[in-house]
């Protein structure tokens, strides 16, 4: 799921594949074999719009949202997908004065947002000063990137 058709096209271009694109009522669907992306407003998504989903890769959605929308976002994911899914979540933090998005999301916030629904495992935490140019323009000089595996409660 992505809000941007540019991001959906870029995703498939990076894989060197051309998706079949169809317009649906609320979304544009990009599909190639077993890879399917919907383009549109996530908050318009319902469980009826989705096939069975076992895993979610969130590399940009949570960090694109201001803090006041993050709880709504996670609640909406749970309402649409249930709690038997796995989520691979990427977050960023920085001590720099930045122009979001992306917004910094801390480990504490990840636990507050997802902890009542899922088990949370921090897989990797990496401090870096090797910052992409687009983030340097937003004020980043350093950041900590974290990767979490969020899964069904044991």
PDB file of C-alpha atoms in Angstrom:
ATOM      1  CA  UNK A   1       0.000   0.000   0.000  1.00  0.00           C
ATOM      2  CA  UNK A   2       1.336   3.400  -0.895  1.00  0.00           C
ATOM      3  CA  UNK A   3      -0.160   6.834  -1.245  1.00  0.00           C
ATOM      4  CA  UNK A   4       2.123   7.700  -4.158  1.00  0.00           C
ATOM      5  CA  UNK A   5       1.896   6.227  -7.658  1.00  0.00           C
ATOM      6  CA  UNK A   6       5.498   7.370  -8.136  1.00  0.00           C
ATOM      7  CA  UNK A   7       6.579   5.166  -5.215  1.00  0.00           C
ATOM      8  CA  UNK A   8       4.638   2.194  -6.619  1.00  0.00           C
ATOM      9  CA  UNK A   9       6.231   2.619 -10.056  1.00  0.00           C
ATOM     10  CA  UNK A  10       9.676   3.053  -8.481  1.00  0.00           C
ATOM     11  CA  UNK A  11       9.206  -0.147  -6.446  1.00  0.00           C
ATOM     12  CA  UNK A  12       8.656  -2.237  -9.574  1.00  0.00           C
ATOM     13  CA  UNK A  13      11.318  -0.370 -11.568  1.00  0.00           C
ATOM     14  CA  UNK A  14      13.914  -1.209  -8.900  1.00  0.00           C
ATOM     15  CA  UNK A  15      13.011  -4.880  -9.369  1.00  0.00           C
ATOM     16  CA  UNK A  16      13.234  -4.511 -13.166  1.00  0.00           C
ATOM     17  CA  UNK A  17       9.679  -5.780 -13.632  1.00  0.00           C
ATOM     18  CA  UNK A  18       6.595  -4.230 -15.194  1.00  0.00           C
ATOM     19  CA  UNK A  19       3.376  -4.629 -13.229  1.00  0.00           C
ATOM     20  CA  UNK A  20      -0.127  -4.928 -14.616  1.00  0.00           C
ATOM     21  CA  UNK A  21      -1.924  -1.747 -13.489  1.00  0.00           C
ATOM     22  CA  UNK A  22      -5.697  -1.601 -12.991  1.00  0.00           C
ATOM     23  CA  UNK A  23      -7.936   1.085 -11.556  1.00  0.00           C
ATOM     24  CA  UNK A  24     -10.353  -0.023  -8.882  1.00  0.00           C
ATOM     25  CA  UNK A  25     -13.050   1.919  -7.069  1.00  0.00           C
ATOM     26  CA  UNK A  26     -10.826   3.378  -4.332  1.00  0.00           C
ATOM     27  CA  UNK A  27      -7.343   2.318  -5.408  1.00  0.00           C
ATOM     28  CA  UNK A  28      -4.996   1.652  -8.282  1.00  0.00           C
ATOM     29  CA  UNK A  29      -3.677  -1.924  -8.185  1.00  0.00           C
ATOM     30  CA  UNK A  30      -0.133  -2.768  -9.306  1.00  0.00           C
ATOM     31  CA  UNK A  31       0.382  -6.518  -9.717  1.00  0.00           C
ATOM     32  CA  UNK A  32       3.214  -8.718 -10.905  1.00  0.00           C
ATOM     33  CA  UNK A  33       2.931 -12.452 -10.154  1.00  0.00           C
ATOM     34  CA  UNK A  34       2.472 -12.695  -6.372  1.00  0.00           C
ATOM     35  CA  UNK A  35       3.492  -9.067  -5.682  1.00  0.00           C
ATOM     36  CA  UNK A  36       0.591  -6.678  -5.331  1.00  0.00           C
ATOM     37  CA  UNK A  37       0.605  -3.009  -4.334  1.00  0.00           C
ATOM     38  CA  UNK A  38      -2.402  -0.780  -3.848  1.00  0.00           C
ATOM     39  CA  UNK A  39      -2.037   2.940  -4.403  1.00  0.00           C
ATOM     40  CA  UNK A  40      -4.358   5.236  -2.481  1.00  0.00           C
ATOM     41  CA  UNK A  41      -5.339   6.422   0.970  1.00  0.00           C
ATOM     42  CA  UNK A  42      -4.675   3.693   3.540  1.00  0.00           C
ATOM     43  CA  UNK A  43      -7.494   4.969   5.727  1.00  0.00           C
ATOM     44  CA  UNK A  44      -9.971   4.092   2.936  1.00  0.00           C
ATOM     45  CA  UNK A  45      -8.779   0.476   3.027  1.00  0.00           C
ATOM     46  CA  UNK A  46     -11.010  -2.247   4.489  1.00  0.00           C
ATOM     47  CA  UNK A  47     -10.429  -5.961   4.981  1.00  0.00           C
ATOM     48  CA  UNK A  48     -12.742  -6.524   1.975  1.00  0.00           C
ATOM     49  CA  UNK A  49     -10.185  -4.787  -0.266  1.00  0.00           C
ATOM     50  CA  UNK A  50      -7.480  -7.287   0.613  1.00  0.00           C
ATOM     51  CA  UNK A  51      -6.617 -10.874  -0.117  1.00  0.00           C
ATOM     52  CA  UNK A  52      -5.204 -12.933   2.734  1.00  0.00           C
ATOM     53  CA  UNK A  53      -2.054 -11.157   3.866  1.00  0.00           C
ATOM     54  CA  UNK A  54       0.614 -12.827   5.969  1.00  0.00           C
ATOM     55  CA  UNK A  55       3.287 -10.139   6.066  1.00  0.00           C
ATOM     56  CA  UNK A  56       3.678  -6.367   5.808  1.00  0.00           C
ATOM     57  CA  UNK A  57       6.859  -4.441   5.039  1.00  0.00           C
ATOM     58  CA  UNK A  58       6.564  -0.925   6.472  1.00  0.00           C
ATOM     59  CA  UNK A  59       9.635   1.018   5.456  1.00  0.00           C
ATOM     60  CA  UNK A  60       8.031   4.430   5.014  1.00  0.00           C
ATOM     61  CA  UNK A  61       4.388   4.542   6.159  1.00  0.00           C
ATOM     62  CA  UNK A  62       4.733   4.932   9.934  1.00  0.00           C
ATOM     63  CA  UNK A  63       7.601   7.408   9.691  1.00  0.00           C
ATOM     64  CA  UNK A  64       5.641   9.471   7.141  1.00  0.00           C
ATOM     65  CA  UNK A  65       2.893  10.148   9.672  1.00  0.00           C
ATOM     66  CA  UNK A  66       2.896  12.797  12.384  1.00  0.00           C
ATOM     67  CA  UNK A  67       2.562  11.404  15.912  1.00  0.00           C
ATOM     68  CA  UNK A  68      -1.140  12.274  16.164  1.00  0.00           C
ATOM     69  CA  UNK A  69      -1.961   9.893  13.264  1.00  0.00           C
ATOM     70  CA  UNK A  70       0.265   6.946  14.189  1.00  0.00           C
ATOM     71  CA  UNK A  71      -2.111   5.347  16.718  1.00  0.00           C
ATOM     72  CA  UNK A  72      -4.963   5.611  14.184  1.00  0.00           C
ATOM     73  CA  UNK A  73      -2.696   4.040  11.546  1.00  0.00           C
ATOM     74  CA  UNK A  74      -1.780   1.033  13.705  1.00  0.00           C
ATOM     75  CA  UNK A  75      -5.401   0.570  14.818  1.00  0.00           C
ATOM     76  CA  UNK A  76      -6.506   0.653  11.190  1.00  0.00           C
ATOM     77  CA  UNK A  77      -3.872  -1.936  10.214  1.00  0.00           C
ATOM     78  CA  UNK A  78      -5.080  -4.254  12.964  1.00  0.00           C
ATOM     79  CA  UNK A  79      -8.725  -3.724  11.947  1.00  0.00           C
ATOM     80  CA  UNK A  80      -7.927  -4.587   8.313  1.00  0.00           C
ATOM     81  CA  UNK A  81      -5.330  -7.319   8.771  1.00  0.00           C
ATOM     82  CA  UNK A  82      -5.841  -8.789  12.234  1.00  0.00           C
ATOM     83  CA  UNK A  83      -3.017  -9.754  14.566  1.00  0.00           C
ATOM     84  CA  UNK A  84      -1.837 -13.010  12.971  1.00  0.00           C
ATOM     85  CA  UNK A  85       0.390 -11.145  10.510  1.00  0.00           C
ATOM     86  CA  UNK A  86       4.081 -10.336  10.652  1.00  0.00           C
ATOM     87  CA  UNK A  87       5.281  -6.783  10.150  1.00  0.00           C
ATOM     88  CA  UNK A  88       8.822  -5.810   9.278  1.00  0.00           C
ATOM     89  CA  UNK A  89       9.038  -2.191  10.458  1.00  0.00           C
ATOM     90  CA  UNK A  90      11.818   0.300   9.742  1.00  0.00           C
ATOM     91  CA  UNK A  91      12.109   3.461  11.839  1.00  0.00           C
ATOM     92  CA  UNK A  92      14.478   6.406  12.095  1.00  0.00           C
ATOM     93  CA  UNK A  93      15.553   8.648  14.936  1.00  0.00           C
ATOM     94  CA  UNK A  94      17.845  11.649  14.974  1.00  0.00           C
ATOM     95  CA  UNK A  95      18.932  14.338  17.393  1.00  0.00           C
ATOM     96  CA  UNK A  96      19.091  16.847  14.508  1.00  0.00           C
ATOM     97  CA  UNK A  97      16.563  19.592  13.951  1.00  0.00           C
ATOM     98  CA  UNK A  98      14.817  18.255  10.872  1.00  0.00           C
ATOM     99  CA  UNK A  99      12.023  19.139   8.468  1.00  0.00           C
ATOM    100  CA  UNK A 100       9.762  16.073   8.505  1.00  0.00           C
ATOM    101  CA  UNK A 101       8.645  13.822   7.017  1.00  0.00           C
ATOM    102  CA  UNK A 102      10.167  11.399   7.722  1.00  0.00           C
ATOM    103  CA  UNK A 103       9.295  11.760  11.378  1.00  0.00           C
ATOM    104  CA  UNK A 104      11.475  10.233  14.088  1.00  0.00           C
ATOM    105  CA  UNK A 105       9.905   7.189  15.789  1.00  0.00           C
ATOM    106  CA  UNK A 106      11.507   5.826  18.968  1.00  0.00           C
ATOM    107  CA  UNK A 107      11.625   2.286  20.346  1.00  0.00           C
ATOM    108  CA  UNK A 108       9.365   3.450  23.186  1.00  0.00           C
ATOM    109  CA  UNK A 109       6.781   4.667  20.694  1.00  0.00           C
ATOM    110  CA  UNK A 110       6.948   1.430  18.687  1.00  0.00           C
ATOM    111  CA  UNK A 111       6.245  -0.483  21.907  1.00  0.00           C
ATOM    112  CA  UNK A 112       3.347   1.833  22.804  1.00  0.00           C
ATOM    113  CA  UNK A 113       1.799   1.601  19.342  1.00  0.00           C
ATOM    114  CA  UNK A 114       2.155  -2.126  18.695  1.00  0.00           C
ATOM    115  CA  UNK A 115       2.723  -3.693  22.128  1.00  0.00           C
ATOM    116  CA  UNK A 116      -0.904  -4.323  23.061  1.00  0.00           C
ATOM    117  CA  UNK A 117      -1.479  -6.254  19.808  1.00  0.00           C
ATOM    118  CA  UNK A 118       1.844  -7.906  19.000  1.00  0.00           C
ATOM    119  CA  UNK A 119       5.185  -9.177  20.238  1.00  0.00           C
ATOM    120  CA  UNK A 120       7.978  -6.813  19.195  1.00  0.00           C
ATOM    121  CA  UNK A 121      11.558  -7.831  18.511  1.00  0.00           C
ATOM    122  CA  UNK A 122      14.291  -5.327  17.668  1.00  0.00           C
ATOM    123  CA  UNK A 123      16.326  -7.043  14.944  1.00  0.00           C
ATOM    124  CA  UNK A 124      18.875  -4.346  14.168  1.00  0.00           C
ATOM    125  CA  UNK A 125      19.762  -0.857  15.324  1.00  0.00           C
ATOM    126  CA  UNK A 126      22.356   1.093  13.352  1.00  0.00           C
ATOM    127  CA  UNK A 127      23.739   4.571  14.007  1.00  0.00           C
ATOM    128  CA  UNK A 128      25.039   6.216  10.848  1.00  0.00           C
ATOM    129  CA  UNK A 129      26.390   9.476   9.521  1.00  0.00           C
ATOM    130  CA  UNK A 130      26.168   8.151   5.942  1.00  0.00           C
ATOM    131  CA  UNK A 131      23.006  10.069   5.113  1.00  0.00           C
ATOM    132  CA  UNK A 132      21.209  10.052   1.736  1.00  0.00           C
ATOM    133  CA  UNK A 133      21.202  13.435  -0.015  1.00  0.00           C
ATOM    134  CA  UNK A 134      17.409  13.804   0.229  1.00  0.00           C
ATOM    135  CA  UNK A 135      17.640  13.541   4.049  1.00  0.00           C
ATOM    136  CA  UNK A 136      20.622  15.893   4.276  1.00  0.00           C
ATOM    137  CA  UNK A 137      18.361  18.493   2.636  1.00  0.00           C
ATOM    138  CA  UNK A 138      15.883  17.955   5.487  1.00  0.00           C
ATOM    139  CA  UNK A 139      18.534  18.605   8.145  1.00  0.00           C
ATOM    140  CA  UNK A 140      19.870  15.127   8.911  1.00  0.00           C
ATOM    141  CA  UNK A 141      23.571  14.810   9.713  1.00  0.00           C
ATOM    142  CA  UNK A 142      23.193  11.553  11.647  1.00  0.00           C
ATOM    143  CA  UNK A 143      20.459   9.041  12.395  1.00  0.00           C
ATOM    144  CA  UNK A 144      19.706   5.733  13.986  1.00  0.00           C
ATOM    145  CA  UNK A 145      17.804   3.268  11.837  1.00  0.00           C
ATOM    146  CA  UNK A 146      16.009   0.407  13.546  1.00  0.00           C
ATOM    147  CA  UNK A 147      14.396  -2.739  12.157  1.00  0.00           C
ATOM    148  CA  UNK A 148      11.668  -4.507  14.126  1.00  0.00           C
ATOM    149  CA  UNK A 149       9.899  -7.818  13.639  1.00  0.00           C
ATOM    150  CA  UNK A 150       6.357  -7.421  14.892  1.00  0.00           C
ATOM    151  CA  UNK A 151       4.442 -10.676  15.174  1.00  0.00           C
ATOM    152  CA  UNK A 152       1.491 -12.429  16.781  1.00  0.00           C
ATOM    153  CA  UNK A 153       1.621 -12.533  20.574  1.00  0.00           C
ATOM    154  CA  UNK A 154       2.890 -15.868  21.858  1.00  0.00           C
TER     155      UNK A 154
END
